[in-house]
Short mmCIF file of C-alpha atoms and ligand atoms in Angstrom, two decimals:
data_model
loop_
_atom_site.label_atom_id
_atom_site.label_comp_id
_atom_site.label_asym_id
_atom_site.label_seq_id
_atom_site.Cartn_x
_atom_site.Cartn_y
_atom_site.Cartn_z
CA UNK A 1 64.48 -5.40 16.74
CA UNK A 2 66.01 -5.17 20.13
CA UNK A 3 63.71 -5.93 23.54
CA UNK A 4 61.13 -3.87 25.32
CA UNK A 5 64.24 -1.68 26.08
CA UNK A 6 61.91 1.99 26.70
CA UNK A 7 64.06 5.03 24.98
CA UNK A 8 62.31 8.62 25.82
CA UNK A 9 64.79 10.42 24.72
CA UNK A 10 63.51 12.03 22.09
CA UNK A 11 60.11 12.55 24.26
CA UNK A 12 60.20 16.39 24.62
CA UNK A 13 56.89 17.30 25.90
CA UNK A 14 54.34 14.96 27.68
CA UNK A 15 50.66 16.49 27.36
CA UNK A 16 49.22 16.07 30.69
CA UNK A 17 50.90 14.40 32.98
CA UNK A 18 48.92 10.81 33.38
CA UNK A 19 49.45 10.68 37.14
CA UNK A 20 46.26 12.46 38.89
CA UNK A 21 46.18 13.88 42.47
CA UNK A 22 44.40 11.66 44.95
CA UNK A 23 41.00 10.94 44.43
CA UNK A 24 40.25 14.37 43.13
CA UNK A 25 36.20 14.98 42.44
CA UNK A 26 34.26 17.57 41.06
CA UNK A 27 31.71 19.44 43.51
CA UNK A 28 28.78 20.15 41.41
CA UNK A 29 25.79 23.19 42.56
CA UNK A 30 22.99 21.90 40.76
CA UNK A 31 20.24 23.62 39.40
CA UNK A 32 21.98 26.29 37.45
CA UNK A 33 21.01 27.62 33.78
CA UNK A 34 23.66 27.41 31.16
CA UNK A 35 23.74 30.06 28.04
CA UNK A 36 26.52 30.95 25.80
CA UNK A 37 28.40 29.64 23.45
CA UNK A 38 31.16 26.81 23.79
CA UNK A 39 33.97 25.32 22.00
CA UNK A 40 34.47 21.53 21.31
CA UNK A 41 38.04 20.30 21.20
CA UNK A 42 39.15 17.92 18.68
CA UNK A 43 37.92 14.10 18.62
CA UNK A 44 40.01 11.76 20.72
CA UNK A 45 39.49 8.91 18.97
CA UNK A 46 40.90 10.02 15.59
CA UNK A 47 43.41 11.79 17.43
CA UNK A 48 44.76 8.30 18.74
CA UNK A 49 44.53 6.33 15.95
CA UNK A 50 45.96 9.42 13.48
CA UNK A 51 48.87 9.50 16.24
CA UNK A 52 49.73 5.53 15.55
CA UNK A 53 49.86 6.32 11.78
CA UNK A 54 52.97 7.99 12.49
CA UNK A 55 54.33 4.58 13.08
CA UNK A 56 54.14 4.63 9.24
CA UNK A 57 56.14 6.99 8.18
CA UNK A 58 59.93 8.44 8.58
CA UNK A 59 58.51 11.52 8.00
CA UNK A 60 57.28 14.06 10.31
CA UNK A 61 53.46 14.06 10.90
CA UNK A 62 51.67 16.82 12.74
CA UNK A 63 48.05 16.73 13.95
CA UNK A 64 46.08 20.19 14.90
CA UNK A 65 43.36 20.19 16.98
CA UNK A 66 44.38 17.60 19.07
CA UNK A 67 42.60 18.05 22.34
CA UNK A 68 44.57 17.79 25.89
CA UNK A 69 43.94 14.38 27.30
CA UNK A 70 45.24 12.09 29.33
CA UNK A 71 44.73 8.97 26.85
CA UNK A 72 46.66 11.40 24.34
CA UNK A 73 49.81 11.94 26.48
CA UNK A 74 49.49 7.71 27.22
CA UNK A 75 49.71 7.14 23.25
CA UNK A 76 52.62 9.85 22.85
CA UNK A 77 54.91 8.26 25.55
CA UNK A 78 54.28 4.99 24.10
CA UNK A 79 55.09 6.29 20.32
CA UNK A 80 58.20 7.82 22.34
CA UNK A 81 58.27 4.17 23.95
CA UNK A 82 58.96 2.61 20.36
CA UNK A 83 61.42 5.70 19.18
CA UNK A 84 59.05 8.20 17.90
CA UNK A 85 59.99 11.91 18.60
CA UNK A 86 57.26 13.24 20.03
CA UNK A 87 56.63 16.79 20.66
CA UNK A 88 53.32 18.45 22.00
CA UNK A 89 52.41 22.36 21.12
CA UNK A 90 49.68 23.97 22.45
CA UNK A 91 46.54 22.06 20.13
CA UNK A 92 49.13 20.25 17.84
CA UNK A 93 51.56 17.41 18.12
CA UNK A 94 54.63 16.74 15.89
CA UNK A 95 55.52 12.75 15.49
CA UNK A 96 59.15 12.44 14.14
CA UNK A 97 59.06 8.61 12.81
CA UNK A 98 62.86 8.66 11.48
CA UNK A 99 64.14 7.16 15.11
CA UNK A 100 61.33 4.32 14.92
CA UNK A 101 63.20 1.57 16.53
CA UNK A 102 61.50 -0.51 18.16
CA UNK A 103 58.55 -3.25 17.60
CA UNK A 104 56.71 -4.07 21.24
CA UNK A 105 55.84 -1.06 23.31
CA UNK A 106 55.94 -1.84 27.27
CA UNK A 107 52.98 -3.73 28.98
CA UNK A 108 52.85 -1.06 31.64
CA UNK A 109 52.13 1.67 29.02
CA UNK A 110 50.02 -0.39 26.45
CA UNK A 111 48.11 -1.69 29.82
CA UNK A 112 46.63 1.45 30.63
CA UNK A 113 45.52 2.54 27.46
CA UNK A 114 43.42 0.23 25.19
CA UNK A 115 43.83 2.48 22.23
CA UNK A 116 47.67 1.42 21.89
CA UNK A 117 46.23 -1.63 20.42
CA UNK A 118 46.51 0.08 17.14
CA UNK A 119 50.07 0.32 16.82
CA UNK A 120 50.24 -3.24 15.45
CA UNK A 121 49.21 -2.62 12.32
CA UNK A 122 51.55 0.07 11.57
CA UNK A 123 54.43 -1.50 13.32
CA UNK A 124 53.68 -4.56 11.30
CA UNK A 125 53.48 -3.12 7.80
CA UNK A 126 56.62 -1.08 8.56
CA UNK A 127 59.11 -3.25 10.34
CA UNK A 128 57.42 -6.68 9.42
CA UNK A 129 56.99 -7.79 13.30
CA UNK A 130 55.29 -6.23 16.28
CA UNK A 131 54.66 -7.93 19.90
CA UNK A 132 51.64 -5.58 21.57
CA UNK A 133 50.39 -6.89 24.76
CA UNK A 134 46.25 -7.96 24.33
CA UNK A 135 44.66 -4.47 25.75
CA UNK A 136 42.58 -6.73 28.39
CA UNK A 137 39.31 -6.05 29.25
CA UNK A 138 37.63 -2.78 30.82
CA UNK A 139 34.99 -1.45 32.83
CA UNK A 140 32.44 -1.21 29.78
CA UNK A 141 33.00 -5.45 28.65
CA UNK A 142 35.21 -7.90 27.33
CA UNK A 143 36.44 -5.75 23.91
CA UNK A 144 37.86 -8.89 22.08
CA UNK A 145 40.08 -8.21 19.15
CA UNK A 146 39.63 -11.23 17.26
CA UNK A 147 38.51 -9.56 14.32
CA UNK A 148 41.75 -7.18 14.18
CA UNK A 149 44.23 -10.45 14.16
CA UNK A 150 41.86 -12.44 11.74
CA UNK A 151 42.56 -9.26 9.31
CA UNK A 152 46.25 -9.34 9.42
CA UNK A 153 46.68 -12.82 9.10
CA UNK A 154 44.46 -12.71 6.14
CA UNK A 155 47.29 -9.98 4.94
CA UNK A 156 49.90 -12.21 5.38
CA UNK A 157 51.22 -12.12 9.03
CA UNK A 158 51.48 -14.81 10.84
CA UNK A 159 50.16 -14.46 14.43
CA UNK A 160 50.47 -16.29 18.18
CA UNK A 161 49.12 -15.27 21.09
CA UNK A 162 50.73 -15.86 24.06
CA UNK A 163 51.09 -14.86 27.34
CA UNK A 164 48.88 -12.48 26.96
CA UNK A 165 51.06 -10.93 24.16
CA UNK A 166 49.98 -10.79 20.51
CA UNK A 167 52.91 -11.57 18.49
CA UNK A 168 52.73 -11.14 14.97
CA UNK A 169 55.58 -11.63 12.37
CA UNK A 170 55.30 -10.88 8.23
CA UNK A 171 57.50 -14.36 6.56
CA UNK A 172 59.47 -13.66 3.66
CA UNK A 173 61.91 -11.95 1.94
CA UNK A 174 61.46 -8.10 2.54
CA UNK A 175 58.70 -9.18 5.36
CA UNK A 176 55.73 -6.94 3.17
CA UNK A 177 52.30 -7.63 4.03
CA UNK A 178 50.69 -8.31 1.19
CA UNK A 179 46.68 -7.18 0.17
CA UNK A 180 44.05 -9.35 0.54
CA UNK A 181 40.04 -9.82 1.29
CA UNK A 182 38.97 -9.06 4.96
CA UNK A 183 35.61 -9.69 6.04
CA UNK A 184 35.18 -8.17 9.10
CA UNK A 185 32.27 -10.44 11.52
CA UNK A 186 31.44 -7.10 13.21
CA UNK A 187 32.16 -3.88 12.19
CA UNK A 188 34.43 -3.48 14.53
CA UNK A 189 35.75 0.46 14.24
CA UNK A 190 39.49 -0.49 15.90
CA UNK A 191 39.57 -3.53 13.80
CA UNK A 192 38.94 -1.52 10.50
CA UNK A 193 41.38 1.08 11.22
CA UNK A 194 44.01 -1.22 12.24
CA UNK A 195 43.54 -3.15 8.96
CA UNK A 196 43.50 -0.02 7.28
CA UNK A 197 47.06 1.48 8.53
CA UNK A 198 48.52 -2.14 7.81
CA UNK A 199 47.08 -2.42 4.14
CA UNK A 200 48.74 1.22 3.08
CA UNK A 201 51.88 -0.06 3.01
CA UNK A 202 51.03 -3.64 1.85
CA UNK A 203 51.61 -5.12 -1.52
CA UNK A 204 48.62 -4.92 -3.43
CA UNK A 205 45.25 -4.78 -3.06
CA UNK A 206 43.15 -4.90 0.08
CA UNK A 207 39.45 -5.14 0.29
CA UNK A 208 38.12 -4.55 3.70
CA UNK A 209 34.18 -5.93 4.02
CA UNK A 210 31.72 -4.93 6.52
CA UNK A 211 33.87 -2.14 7.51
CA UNK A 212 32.88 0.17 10.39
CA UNK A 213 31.08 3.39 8.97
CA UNK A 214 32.50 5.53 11.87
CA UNK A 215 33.85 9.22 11.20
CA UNK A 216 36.89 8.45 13.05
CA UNK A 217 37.67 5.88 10.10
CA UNK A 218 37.21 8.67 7.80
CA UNK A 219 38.90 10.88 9.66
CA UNK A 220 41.81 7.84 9.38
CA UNK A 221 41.68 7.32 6.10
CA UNK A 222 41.46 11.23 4.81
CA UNK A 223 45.01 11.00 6.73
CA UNK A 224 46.36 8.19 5.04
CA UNK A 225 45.47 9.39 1.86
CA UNK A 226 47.24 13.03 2.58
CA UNK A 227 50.14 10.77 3.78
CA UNK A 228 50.26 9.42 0.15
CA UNK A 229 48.21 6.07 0.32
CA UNK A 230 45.94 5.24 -1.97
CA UNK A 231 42.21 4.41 -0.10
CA UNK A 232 38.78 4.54 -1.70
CA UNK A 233 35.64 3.98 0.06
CA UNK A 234 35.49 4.92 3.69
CA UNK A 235 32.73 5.69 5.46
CA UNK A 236 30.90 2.66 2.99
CA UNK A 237 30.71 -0.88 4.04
CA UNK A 238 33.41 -1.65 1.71
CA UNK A 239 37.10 -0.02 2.10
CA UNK A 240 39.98 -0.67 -1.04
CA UNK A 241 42.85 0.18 -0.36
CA UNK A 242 45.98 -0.41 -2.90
CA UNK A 243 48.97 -0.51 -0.75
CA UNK A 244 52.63 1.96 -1.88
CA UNK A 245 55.53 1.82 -0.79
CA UNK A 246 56.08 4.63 0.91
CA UNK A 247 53.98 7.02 2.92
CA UNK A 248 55.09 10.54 3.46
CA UNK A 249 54.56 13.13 6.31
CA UNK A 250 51.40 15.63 6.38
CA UNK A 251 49.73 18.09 8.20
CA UNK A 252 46.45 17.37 9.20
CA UNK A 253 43.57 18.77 11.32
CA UNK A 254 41.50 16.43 13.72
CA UNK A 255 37.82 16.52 13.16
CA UNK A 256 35.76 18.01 16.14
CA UNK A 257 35.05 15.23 18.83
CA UNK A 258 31.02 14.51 18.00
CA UNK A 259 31.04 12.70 21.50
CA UNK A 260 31.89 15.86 23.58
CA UNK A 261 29.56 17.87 21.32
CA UNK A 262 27.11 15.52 22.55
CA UNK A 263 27.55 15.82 25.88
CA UNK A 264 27.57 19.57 25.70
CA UNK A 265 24.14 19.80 24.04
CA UNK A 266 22.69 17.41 26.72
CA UNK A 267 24.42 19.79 29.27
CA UNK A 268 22.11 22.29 28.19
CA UNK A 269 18.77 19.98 27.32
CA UNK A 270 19.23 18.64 31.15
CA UNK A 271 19.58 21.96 32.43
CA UNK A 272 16.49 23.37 30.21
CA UNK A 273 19.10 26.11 28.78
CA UNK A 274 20.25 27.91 25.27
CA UNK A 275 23.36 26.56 24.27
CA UNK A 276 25.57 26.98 20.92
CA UNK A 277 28.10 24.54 20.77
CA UNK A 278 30.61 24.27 17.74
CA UNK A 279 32.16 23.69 16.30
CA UNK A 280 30.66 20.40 14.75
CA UNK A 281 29.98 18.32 11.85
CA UNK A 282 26.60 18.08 12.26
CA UNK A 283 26.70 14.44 10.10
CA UNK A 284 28.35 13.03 12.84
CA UNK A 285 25.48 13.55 15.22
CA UNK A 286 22.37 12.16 13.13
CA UNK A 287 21.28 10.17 15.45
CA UNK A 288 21.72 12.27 18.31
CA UNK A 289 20.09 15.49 16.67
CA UNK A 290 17.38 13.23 15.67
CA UNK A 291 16.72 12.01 19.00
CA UNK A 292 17.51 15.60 20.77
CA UNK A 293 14.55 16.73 18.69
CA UNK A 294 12.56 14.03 19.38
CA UNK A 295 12.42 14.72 22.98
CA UNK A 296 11.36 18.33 22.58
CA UNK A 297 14.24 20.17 21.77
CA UNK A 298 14.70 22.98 19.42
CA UNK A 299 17.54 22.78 17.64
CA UNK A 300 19.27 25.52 14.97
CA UNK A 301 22.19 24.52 12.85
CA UNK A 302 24.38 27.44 11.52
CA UNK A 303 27.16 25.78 9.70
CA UNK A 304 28.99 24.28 12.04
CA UNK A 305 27.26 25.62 15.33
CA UNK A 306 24.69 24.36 16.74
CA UNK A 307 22.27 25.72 19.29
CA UNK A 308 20.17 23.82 21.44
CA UNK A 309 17.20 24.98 23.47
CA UNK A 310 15.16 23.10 26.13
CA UNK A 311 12.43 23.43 28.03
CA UNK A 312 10.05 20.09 28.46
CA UNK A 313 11.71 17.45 27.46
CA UNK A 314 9.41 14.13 26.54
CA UNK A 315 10.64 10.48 27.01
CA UNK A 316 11.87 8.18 24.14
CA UNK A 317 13.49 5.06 23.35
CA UNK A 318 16.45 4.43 22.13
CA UNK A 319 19.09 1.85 21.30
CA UNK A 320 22.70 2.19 20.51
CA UNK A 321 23.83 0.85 16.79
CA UNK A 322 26.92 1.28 15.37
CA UNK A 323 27.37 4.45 13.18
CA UNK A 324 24.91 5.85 11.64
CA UNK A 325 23.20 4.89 14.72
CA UNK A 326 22.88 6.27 18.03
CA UNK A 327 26.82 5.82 19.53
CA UNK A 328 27.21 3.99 22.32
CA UNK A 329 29.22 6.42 23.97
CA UNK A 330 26.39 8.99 24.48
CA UNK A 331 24.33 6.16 25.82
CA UNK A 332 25.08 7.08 29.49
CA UNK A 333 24.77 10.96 28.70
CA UNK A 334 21.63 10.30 27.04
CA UNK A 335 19.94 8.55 30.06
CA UNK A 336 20.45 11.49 32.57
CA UNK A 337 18.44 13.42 30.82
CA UNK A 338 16.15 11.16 30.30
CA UNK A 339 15.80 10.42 33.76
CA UNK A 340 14.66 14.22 34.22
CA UNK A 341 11.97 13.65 31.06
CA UNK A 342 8.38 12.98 31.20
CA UNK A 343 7.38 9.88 30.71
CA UNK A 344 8.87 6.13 30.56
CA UNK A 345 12.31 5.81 28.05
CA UNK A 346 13.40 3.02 27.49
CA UNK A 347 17.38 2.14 26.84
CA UNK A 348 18.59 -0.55 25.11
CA UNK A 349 22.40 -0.97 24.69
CA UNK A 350 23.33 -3.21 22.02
CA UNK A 351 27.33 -2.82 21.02
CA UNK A 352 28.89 -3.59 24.95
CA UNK A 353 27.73 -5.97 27.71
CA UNK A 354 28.66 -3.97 30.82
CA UNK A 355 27.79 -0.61 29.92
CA UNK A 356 24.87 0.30 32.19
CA UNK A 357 26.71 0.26 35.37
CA UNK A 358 25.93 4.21 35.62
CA UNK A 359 22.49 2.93 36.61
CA UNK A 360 23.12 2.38 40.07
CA UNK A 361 24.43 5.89 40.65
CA UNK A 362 21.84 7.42 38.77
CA UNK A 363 19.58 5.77 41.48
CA UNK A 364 21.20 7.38 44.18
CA UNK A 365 19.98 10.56 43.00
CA UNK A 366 16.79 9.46 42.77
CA UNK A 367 16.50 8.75 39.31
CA UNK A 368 13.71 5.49 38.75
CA UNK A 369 15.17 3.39 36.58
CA UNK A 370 14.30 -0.44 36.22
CA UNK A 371 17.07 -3.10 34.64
CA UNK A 372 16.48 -6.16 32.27
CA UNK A 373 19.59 -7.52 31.07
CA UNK A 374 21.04 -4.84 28.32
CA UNK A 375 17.79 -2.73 28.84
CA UNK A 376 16.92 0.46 30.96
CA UNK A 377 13.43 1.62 31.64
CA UNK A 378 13.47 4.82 32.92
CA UNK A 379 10.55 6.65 34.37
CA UNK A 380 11.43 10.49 34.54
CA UNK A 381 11.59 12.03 37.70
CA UNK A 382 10.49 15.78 38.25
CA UNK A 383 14.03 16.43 39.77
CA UNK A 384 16.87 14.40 41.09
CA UNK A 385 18.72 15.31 43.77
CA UNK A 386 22.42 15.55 44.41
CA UNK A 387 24.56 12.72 45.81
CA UNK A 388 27.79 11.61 46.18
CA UNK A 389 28.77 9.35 42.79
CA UNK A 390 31.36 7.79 41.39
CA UNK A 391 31.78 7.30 37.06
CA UNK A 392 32.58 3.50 36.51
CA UNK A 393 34.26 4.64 32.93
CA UNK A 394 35.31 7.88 30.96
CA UNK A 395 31.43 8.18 29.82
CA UNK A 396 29.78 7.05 32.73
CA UNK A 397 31.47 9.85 34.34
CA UNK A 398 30.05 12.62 31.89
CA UNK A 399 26.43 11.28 32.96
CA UNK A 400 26.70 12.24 36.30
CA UNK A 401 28.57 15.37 35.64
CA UNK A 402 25.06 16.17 33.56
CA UNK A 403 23.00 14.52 36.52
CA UNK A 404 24.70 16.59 38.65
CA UNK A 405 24.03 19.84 37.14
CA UNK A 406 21.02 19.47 36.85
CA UNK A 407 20.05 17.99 40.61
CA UNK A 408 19.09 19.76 43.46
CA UNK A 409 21.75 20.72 46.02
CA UNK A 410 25.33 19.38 45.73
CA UNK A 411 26.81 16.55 43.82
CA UNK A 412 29.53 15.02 44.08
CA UNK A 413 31.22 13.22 41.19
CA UNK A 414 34.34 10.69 41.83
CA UNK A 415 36.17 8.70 39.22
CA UNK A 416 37.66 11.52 37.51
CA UNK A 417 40.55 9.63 36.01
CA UNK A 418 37.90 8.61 33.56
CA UNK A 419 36.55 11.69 32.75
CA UNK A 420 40.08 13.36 32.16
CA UNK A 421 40.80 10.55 29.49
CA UNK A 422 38.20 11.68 27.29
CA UNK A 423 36.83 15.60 27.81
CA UNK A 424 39.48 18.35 27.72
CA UNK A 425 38.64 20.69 30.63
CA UNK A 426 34.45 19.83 31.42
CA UNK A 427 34.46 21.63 33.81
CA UNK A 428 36.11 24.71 32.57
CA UNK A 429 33.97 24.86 29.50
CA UNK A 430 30.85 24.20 31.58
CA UNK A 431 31.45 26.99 34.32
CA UNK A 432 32.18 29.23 31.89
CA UNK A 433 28.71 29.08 30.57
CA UNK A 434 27.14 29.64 33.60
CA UNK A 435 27.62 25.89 35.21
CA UNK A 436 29.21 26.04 39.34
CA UNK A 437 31.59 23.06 39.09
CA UNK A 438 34.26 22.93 41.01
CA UNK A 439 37.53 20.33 41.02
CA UNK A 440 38.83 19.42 44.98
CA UNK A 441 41.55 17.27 46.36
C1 UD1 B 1 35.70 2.33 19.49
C2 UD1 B 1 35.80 3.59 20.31
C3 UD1 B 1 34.84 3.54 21.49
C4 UD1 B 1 33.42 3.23 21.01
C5 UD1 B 1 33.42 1.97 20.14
C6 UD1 B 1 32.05 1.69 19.52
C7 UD1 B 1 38.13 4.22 20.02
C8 UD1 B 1 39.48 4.40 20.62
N1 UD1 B 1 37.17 3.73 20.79
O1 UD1 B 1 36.13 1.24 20.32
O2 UD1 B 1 34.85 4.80 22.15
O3 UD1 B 1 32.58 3.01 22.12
O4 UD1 B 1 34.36 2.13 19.05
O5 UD1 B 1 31.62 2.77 18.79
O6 UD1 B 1 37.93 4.55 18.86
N2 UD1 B 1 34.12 -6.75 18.69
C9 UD1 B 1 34.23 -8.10 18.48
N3 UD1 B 1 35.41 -8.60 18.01
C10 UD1 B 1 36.47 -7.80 17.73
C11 UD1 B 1 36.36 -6.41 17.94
C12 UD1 B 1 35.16 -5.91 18.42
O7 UD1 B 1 33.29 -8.85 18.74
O8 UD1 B 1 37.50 -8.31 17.32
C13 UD1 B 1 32.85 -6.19 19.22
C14 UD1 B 1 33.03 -5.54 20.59
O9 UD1 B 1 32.97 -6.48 21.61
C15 UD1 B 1 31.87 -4.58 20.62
C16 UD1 B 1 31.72 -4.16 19.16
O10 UD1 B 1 32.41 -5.13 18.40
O11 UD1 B 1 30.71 -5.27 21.00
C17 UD1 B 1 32.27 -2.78 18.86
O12 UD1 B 1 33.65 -2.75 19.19
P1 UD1 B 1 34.67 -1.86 18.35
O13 UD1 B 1 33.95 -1.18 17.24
O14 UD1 B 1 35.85 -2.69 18.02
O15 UD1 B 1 35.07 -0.76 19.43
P2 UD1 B 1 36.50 -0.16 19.67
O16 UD1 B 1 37.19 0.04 18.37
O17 UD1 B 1 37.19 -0.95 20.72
#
């Protein structure tokens, strides 16, 4: 394996390009009724973690429905990083993993994107060693990944971590991981996928324990299997997977990003509208249906559309579990409409520490919300009223996009470098249901 040498050559087309103009914002008119229908793009956080699988394969792998993101065009420079060929279409991207070269992608690309923690695994089961520099911490808490490295040690690798570099190496003749019994502390969703993608090519059988119940690790796993491993049991506490040899390319749609179709139907809850927004798989949103309909809205599922309408909306409590539960990452969403609601809600965020630093911006628009430690009582206001706010992280952002719209007069919403990693075109897909958003500098 040679060192961090970076080789793009065979990096054809980057997505987006992962600079952004200075301090760009979005301008938001408040006060506007949505209707119509609109599209959700596919999931990002499959789409990351299926784009590391093709770290497992010389094969070619293509995704569809992968949406265009910022975070997306970070993880295909640094598959391009390790000697991937990478090549973007319009909604798909092709990953060539003949040229795969390379075992430690660069800290300055694995820095800015937390997701490129998963190459490990692959790298590991492939070419027996991989040095990935620890993601680090972000805006939303400390994201350990203790449970990740206990896994592939249990499979086999020994691991150091130094300098803020997780270096792992498989011992042995033919350096194979080898299967073995992971119980996971937490159900940690990166943890299980990462153990997953190492255990298809391991020797033998691996049993994966308190396994995170997340779509996205179906999502992973329906991949795998159409790449030729053999996994049972996803989407269940308990994941087997009997490792092969090989794993061959596939073609393979992304399942629709449940997180964005969130976000959409609170677009149109917060602004009291009729909204159809597919497409979706409405078992993904339990929780948040549940809870939609709990504070007063009428919901109709056709398939795999579903329209929303609004008009009072009640307060609620909620707190955020992991899957089946309400998903942390429609926490912040959730709470700017329920700002706007009648009544007292009360918020309790339960998966990261620091993920209720939207609070303070939500109180510059007037919104009466009172803190105790992880919990959020929020006493709805009759309207809020447009500011000038800033989104501390990608989802953070979306909740005062929704604040926004829904405020009186103009708001506007900084931070954007957030938002971009995580919804393709919000803006776009909002004006062109009747939303007046507008992106300056
Ligand atoms: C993924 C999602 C993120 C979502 C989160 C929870 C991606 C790219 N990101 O993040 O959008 O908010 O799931 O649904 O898919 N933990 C430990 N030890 C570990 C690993 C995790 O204690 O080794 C804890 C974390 O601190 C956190 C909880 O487990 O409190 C959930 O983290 P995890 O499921 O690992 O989230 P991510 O996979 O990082």
């Amino acid at each position: 394996m040679g060192p961090h040498r970076r080789d793009t050559r065979t990096m054809t087309v980057t997505v987006v390009p992962s600079q952004q103009v200075l301090n760009p914002q979005l301008e938001i008119a408040g006060g506007r009724r949505l209707s119509g229908e609109v599209r959700v793009s596919g999931a990002k956080n499959s789409a990351l973690v299926l784009m590391a699988a093709s770290l497992l394969t010389e094969d070619t792998l293509r995704l569809r429905n992968v949406p265009p993101l910022t975070d997306i065009a970070g993880m295909g420079e640094i598959l391009a990083s390790l000697g991937v060929g990478v090549r973007r279409g319009s909604d798909s991207i092709e990953m060539d993993g003949s040229g795969l070269n390379q075992s430690a992608p660069p800290y300055e690309l694995v820095n800015s994107l937390r997701a490129s923690f998963f190459c490990i695994g692959p790298l590991l089961a492939k070419l027996g060693i991989a040095r990935v520099p620890l993601p680090g911490g972000c805006q939303i808490g400390t994201r350990p990944v203790v449970e990740h490295v206990k896994g592939l040690k249990a499979l086999g690798a020994q691991v150091t971590i130094e300098h803020g570099v997780v270096s792992a190496v498989v011992p042995g003749r033919g350096h194979r991981l080898k299967g073995g019994r992971i119980h996971l502390d937490c159900p940690s969703v990166g943890a299980t996928e990462t153990l997953m993608m190492a255990a298809a090519l391991a020797d033998g059988e691996t049993v994966i324990e308190n396994a995170a119940l997340e779509p996205e690790v179906v999502d992973l796993a329906g991949l795998l299997i159409a790449m030729g491993a053999r996994v049972r049991g996803a989407g269940t506490p308990t994941i087997r997977i009997v490792g092969v040899e090989r794993l061959h390319g596939a073609d393979y749609a992304v399942i629709p990003d449940r997180i964005e179709a969130g976000t959409l139907l609170l677009a149109a809850a917060i602004t009291r509208s009729t909204l159809t927004v597919g497409p979706v798989i409405t078992d993904h949103l339990g929780a948040v249906l549940t809870k939609l309909e709990e504070v007063g809205c009428r919901l109709d599922i056709d398939g795999t559309c579903v329209t929303i309408s609004a008009d009072q909306i009640r307060a609620v409590d909620l707190r955020t579990q992991p899957f089946p539960g309400f998903p942390t990452d429609l926490q912040a969403p959730f709470m700017s409409l329920l700002a706007t609601a009648q009544g007292t809600s009360v918020i309790t965020e339960h998966i990261f520490e620091n993920r209720l630093q939207h609070v303070g911006e939500l109180q510059r628009m007037g919104a009466a919300i009172r803190m105790q430690g992880n919990t959020a009582f929020i006493e709805g206001v009759h309207r809020l009223s447009g500011a000038p706010v800033k989104g501390s992280d990608l989802r953070a952002s979306a909740a005062m996009v929704l604040a926004g719209l829904a405020a009186d007069g103009i708001t506007t919403v900084q931070g954007l470098e957030y938002l971009d990693r995580g919804y393709a075109d919000l803006e776009g897909k909002l004006n062109a249901v009747g939303a007046t958003i507008r992106r300056v500098g």
